[in-house]
Coordinates of C-alpha atoms in Angstrom, one line a residue:
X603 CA 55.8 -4.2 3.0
X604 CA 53.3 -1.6 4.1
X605 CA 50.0 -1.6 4.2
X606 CA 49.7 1.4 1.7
X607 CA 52.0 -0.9 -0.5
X608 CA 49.9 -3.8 0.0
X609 CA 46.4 -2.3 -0.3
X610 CA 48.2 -0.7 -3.9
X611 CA 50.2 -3.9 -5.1
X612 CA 47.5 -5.5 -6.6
X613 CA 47.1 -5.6 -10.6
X614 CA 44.6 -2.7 -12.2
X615 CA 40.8 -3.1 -12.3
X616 CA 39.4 -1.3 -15.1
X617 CA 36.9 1.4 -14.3
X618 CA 33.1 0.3 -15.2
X619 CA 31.1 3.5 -16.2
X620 CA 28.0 2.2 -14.5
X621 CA 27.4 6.0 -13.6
X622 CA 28.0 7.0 -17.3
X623 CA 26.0 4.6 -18.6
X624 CA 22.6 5.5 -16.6
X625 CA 23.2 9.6 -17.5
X626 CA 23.4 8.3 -20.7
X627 CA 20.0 6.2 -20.5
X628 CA 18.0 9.2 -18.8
X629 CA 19.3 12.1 -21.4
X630 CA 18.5 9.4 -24.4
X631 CA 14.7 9.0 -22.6
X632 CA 14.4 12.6 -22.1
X633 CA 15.2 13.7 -25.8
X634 CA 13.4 10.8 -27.6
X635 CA 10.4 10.2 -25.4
X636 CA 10.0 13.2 -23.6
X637 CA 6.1 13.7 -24.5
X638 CA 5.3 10.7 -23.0
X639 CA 7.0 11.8 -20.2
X640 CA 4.9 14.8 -20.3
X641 CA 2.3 13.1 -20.5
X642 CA 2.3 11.1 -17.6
X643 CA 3.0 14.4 -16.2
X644 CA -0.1 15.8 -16.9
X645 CA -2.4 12.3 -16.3
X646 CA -0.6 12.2 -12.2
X647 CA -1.0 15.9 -11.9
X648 CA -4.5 15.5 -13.2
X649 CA -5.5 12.4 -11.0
X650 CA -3.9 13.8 -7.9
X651 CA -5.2 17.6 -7.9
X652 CA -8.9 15.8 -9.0
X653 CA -8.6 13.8 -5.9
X654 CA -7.5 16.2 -3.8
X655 CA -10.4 18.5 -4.3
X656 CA -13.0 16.0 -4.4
X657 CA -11.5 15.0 -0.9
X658 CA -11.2 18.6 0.2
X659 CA -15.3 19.2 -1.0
X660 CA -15.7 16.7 1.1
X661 CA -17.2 19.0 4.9
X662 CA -14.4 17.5 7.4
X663 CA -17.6 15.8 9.6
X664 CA -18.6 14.0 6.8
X665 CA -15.4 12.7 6.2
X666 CA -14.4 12.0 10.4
X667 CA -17.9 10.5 10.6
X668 CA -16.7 8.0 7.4
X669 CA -13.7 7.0 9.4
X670 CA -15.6 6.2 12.7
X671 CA -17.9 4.1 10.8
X672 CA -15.3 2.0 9.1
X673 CA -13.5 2.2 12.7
X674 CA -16.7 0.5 13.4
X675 CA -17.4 -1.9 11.2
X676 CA -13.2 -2.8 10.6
X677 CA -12.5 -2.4 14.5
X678 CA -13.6 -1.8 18.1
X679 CA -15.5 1.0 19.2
X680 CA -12.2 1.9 20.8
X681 CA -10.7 3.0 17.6
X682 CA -13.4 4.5 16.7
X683 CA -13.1 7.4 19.3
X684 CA -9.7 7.3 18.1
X685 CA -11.2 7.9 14.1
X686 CA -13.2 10.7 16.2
X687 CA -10.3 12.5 18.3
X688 CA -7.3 12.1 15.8
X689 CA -8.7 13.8 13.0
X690 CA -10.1 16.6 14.9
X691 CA -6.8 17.4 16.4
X692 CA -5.5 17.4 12.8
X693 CA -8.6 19.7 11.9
X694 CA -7.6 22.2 15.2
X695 CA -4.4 22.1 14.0
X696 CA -5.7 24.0 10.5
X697 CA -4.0 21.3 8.2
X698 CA -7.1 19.2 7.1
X699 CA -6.6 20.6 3.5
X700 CA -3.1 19.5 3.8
X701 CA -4.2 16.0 5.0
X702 CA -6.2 15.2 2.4
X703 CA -4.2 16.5 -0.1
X704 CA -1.6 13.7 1.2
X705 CA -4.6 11.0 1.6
X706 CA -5.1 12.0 -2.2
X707 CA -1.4 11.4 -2.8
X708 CA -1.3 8.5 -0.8
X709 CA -4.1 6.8 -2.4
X710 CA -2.7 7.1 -6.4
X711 CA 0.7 5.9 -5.2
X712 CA -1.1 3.1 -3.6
X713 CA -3.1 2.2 -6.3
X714 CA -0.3 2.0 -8.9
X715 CA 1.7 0.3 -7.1
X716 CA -0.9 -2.5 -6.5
X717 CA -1.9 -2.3 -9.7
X718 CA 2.1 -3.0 -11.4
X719 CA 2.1 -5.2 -8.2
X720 CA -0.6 -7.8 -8.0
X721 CA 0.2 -9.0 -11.6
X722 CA 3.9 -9.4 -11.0
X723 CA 3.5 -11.3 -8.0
X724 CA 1.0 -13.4 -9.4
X725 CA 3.3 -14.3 -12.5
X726 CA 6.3 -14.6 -10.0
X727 CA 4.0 -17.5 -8.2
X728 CA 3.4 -19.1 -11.2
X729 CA 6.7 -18.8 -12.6
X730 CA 9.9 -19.9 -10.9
X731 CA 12.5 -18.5 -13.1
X732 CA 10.2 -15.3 -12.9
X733 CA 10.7 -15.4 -9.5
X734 CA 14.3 -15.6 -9.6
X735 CA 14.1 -12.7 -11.5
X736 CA 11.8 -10.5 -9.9
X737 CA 13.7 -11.0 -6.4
X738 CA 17.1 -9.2 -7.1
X739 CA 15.0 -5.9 -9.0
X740 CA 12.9 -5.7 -5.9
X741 CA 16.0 -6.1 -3.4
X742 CA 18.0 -3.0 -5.7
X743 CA 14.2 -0.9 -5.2
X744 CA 14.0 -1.3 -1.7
X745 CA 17.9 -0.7 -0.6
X746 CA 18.5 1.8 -3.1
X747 CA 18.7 5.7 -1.1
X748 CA 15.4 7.1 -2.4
X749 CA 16.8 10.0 -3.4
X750 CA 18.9 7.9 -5.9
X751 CA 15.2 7.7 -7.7
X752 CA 14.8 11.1 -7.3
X753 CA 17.4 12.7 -9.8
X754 CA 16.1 11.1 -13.0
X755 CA 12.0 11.4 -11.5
X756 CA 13.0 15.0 -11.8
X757 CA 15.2 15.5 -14.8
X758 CA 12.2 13.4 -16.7
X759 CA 9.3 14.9 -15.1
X760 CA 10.3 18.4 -13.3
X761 CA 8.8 19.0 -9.8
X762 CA 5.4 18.3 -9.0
X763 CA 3.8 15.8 -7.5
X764 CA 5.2 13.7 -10.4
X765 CA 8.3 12.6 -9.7
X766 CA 7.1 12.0 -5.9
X767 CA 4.7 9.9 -7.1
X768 CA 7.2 8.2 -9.2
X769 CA 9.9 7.8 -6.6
X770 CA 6.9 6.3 -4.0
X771 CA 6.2 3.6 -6.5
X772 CA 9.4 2.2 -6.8
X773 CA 10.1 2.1 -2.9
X774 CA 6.6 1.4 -2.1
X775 CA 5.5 -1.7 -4.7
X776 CA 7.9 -4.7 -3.2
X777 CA 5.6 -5.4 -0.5
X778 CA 3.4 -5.5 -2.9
X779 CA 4.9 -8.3 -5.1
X780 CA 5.9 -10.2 -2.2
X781 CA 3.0 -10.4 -0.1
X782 CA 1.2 -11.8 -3.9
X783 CA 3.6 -14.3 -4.2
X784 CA 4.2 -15.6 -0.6
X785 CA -0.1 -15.8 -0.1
X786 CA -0.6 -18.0 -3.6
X787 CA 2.4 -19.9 -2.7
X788 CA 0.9 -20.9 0.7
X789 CA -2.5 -22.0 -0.8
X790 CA -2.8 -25.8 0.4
X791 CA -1.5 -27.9 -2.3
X792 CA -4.7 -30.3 -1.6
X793 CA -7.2 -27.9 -2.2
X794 CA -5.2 -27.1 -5.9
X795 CA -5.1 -30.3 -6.7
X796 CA -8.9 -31.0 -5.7
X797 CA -10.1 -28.3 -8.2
X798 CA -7.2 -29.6 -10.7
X799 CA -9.3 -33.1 -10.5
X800 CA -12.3 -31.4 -11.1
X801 CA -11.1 -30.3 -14.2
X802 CA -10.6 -26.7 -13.3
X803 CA -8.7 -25.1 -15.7
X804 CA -5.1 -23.0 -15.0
X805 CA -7.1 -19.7 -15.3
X806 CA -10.0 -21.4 -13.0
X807 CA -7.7 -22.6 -10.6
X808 CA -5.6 -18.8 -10.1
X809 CA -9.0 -17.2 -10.4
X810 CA -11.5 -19.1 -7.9
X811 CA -8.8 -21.0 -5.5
X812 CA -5.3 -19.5 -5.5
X813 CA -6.2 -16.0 -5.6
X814 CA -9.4 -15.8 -2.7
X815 CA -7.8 -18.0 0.0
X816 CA -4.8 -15.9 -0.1
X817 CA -6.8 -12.4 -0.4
X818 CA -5.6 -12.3 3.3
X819 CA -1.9 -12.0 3.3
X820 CA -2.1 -10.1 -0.1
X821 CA -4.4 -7.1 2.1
X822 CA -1.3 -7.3 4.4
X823 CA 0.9 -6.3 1.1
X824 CA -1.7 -3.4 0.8
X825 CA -1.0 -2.4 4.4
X826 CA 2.5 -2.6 4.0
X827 CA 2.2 -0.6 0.3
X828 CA 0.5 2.2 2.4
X829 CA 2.7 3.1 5.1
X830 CA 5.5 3.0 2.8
X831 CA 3.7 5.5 0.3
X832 CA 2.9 7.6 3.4
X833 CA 6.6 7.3 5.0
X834 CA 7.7 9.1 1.3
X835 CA 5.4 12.3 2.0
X836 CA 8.3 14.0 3.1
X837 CA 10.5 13.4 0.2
X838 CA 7.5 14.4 -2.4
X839 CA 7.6 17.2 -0.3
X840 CA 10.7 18.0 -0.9
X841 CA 9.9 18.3 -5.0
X842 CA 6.8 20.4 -4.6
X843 CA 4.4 18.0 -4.0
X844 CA 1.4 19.6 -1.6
X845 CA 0.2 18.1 1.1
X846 CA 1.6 17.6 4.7
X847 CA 5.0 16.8 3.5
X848 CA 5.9 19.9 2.4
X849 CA 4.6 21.5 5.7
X850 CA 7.5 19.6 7.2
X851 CA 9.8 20.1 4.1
X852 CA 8.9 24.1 4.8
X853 CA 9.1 24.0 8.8
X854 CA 12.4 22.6 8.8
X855 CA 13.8 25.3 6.1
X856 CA 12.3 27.8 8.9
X857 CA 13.7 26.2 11.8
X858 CA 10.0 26.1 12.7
X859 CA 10.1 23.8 15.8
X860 CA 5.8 24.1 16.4
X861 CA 5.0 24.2 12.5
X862 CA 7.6 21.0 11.9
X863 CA 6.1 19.1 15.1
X864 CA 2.2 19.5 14.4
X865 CA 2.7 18.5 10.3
X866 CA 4.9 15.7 11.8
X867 CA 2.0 14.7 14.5
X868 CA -0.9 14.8 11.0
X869 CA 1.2 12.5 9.1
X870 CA 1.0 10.3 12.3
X871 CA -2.3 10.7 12.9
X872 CA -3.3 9.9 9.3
X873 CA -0.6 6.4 9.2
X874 CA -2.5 5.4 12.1
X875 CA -6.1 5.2 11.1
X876 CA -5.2 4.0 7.7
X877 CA -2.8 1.2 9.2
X878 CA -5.4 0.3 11.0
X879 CA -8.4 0.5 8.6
X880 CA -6.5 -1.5 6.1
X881 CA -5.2 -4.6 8.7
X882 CA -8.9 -4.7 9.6
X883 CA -9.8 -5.3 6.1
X884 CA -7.5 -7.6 5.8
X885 CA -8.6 -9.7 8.3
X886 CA -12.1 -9.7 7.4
X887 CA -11.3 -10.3 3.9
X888 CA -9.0 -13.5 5.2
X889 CA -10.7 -17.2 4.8
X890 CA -10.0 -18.1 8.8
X891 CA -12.0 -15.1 9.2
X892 CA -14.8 -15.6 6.4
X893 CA -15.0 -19.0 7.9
X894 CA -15.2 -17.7 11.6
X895 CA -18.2 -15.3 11.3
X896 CA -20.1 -18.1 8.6
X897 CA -19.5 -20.4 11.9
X898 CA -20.8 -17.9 14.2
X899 CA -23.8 -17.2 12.6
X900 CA -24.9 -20.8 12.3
X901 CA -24.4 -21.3 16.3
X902 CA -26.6 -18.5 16.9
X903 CA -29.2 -20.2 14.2
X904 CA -29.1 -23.1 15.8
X905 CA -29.0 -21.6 19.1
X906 CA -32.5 -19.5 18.2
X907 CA -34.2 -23.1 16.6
X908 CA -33.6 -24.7 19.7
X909 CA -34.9 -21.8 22.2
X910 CA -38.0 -21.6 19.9
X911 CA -38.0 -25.7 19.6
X912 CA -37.6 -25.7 23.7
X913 CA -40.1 -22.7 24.3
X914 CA -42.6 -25.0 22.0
X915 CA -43.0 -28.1 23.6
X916 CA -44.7 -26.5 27.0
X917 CA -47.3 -25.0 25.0
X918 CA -47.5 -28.3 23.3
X919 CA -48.1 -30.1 27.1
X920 CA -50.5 -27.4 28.3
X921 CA -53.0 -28.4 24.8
X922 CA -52.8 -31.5 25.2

């Protein structure tokens, strides 16, 4: 037998119409709840362009001088010349508009998808069978091609910064969920049970143990949620979305080689500092760290009490 034959010999599998079914579910959405679609519409476009603006108000050396101080204060003077140098190469470059127009876009998509985030991996913590849920929906929104979201985003919500928006939330919240439910799952089971025996309550216990002494790996989910809302730029380009990414959408349609690279070299420019802004605030905002400085401060207290206790007792001698 052949291998045609054999690869053909086998009994019938009946087609599934998981394709129908979904066109199906977005026409029925689109012709029963289309206003709220609309609406949701006009709250992102709202939100977005609002942001922008207020960013764009903003004189650029106010805003360069606001990155080199959190550079600062998050980092090592070292970064902060990068906070200095990056930005004003995006500046000489003439696409600081675009740049904040993206940070403005960056920062919604971030925000809801912490905000759907946080709550689900907190529940999916607490809950194991909601865990065994939550894990196969998040593996199917981080494999699926984004540009699978993309097709319903824009049948349901037209081009915009919308359907970007829409399409970075699904690809970009997973981290988010993850990172929430590995840092409460790591809190030290003593330290539960201590406040348990206290007679914390559930609530208590989430609220004032669980949920601060794993703030620090859930600021690396916030990391994670941000670079993958800024690696989506592009593709909200693609749907009209302003901002950086469709300076790159544009250069390529041009075959502009300089216009392409320099968009290309912002979007990298503005990853960096925010990677690195957020990873310091994660650290800072993790209890090793908390600890570390609360440590550092009493060696130098004790350190001073003894110099003025050791400086005393001469002066003591020489009265007497």
């Amino acid at each position: 037998m052949s291998l045609p034959d054999l690869a053909t010999s086998g009994p019938a599998i009946p087609q599934i119409p998981i394709g129908s079914w979904a066109d199906h579910l977005v026409t029925w959405l689109k012709f029963n709840i289309g206003v709220l679609f609309d609406g949701i519409k006009s709250v992102v476009e709202t939100v977005v362009s609002g942001l922008s603006d207020a960013l764009i108000a903003v004189p650029w050396p106010v805003m360069i001088l606001i990155f080199i101080l959190l550079g600062l204060w998050l980092r090592t003077w070292k970064f902060a010349i990068f906070a200095l140098l990056g930005p004003l190469l995006i500046v000489s470059m003439q696409l600081w508009d675009d740049a904040m127009r993206t940070l403005a876009l960056v920062m919604v998509a971030a925000a809801v998808s912490l905000i759907l985030a946080i709550p689900i991996g907190v529940a999916a913590a607490q809950s194991a069978w909601v865990s065994r849920i939550v894990k196969p929906i998040l593996d199917l929104m981080q494999t699926m091609p984004q540009f699978v979201y993309l097709i319903p985003a824009v049948i349901l919500l037209g081009l915009g910064p919308a359907p970007g928006l829409v399409a970075t939330v699904v690809f970009a919240m997973p981290p988010g969920v993850r990172f929430t439910e590995l840092g409460i799952r790591q809190v030290n089971h003593e330290v539960v049970e201590a406040g348990e025996a206290f007679g914390a309550s559930p609530w208590k216990v989430l609220l004032r143990i669980k949920l601060p002494l794993s703030l620090g790996t859930m600021m690396a989910g916030v990391n994670q949620v941000i670079m993958l809302t800024l690696s989506m730029v592009v593709i909200a380009g693609m749907l009209s979305a302003p901002g950086l990414g469709q300076d790159v959408v544009g250069a390529v349609s041009q075959t502009d080689v300089a216009g392409g690279f320099q968009s290309g070299l912002a979007v990298v420019i503005l990853a960096i500092v925010l990677d690195r802004l957020t990873a310091g605030l994660g650290e800072r905002a993790a209890p090793e760290a908390r600890l570390a400085r609360r440590a550092r401060a009493l060696k130098r207290r004790q350190a001073k009490a003894r110099g003025a206790s050791t400086d005393a007792a001469p002066a003591a001698k020489v009265n007497a």
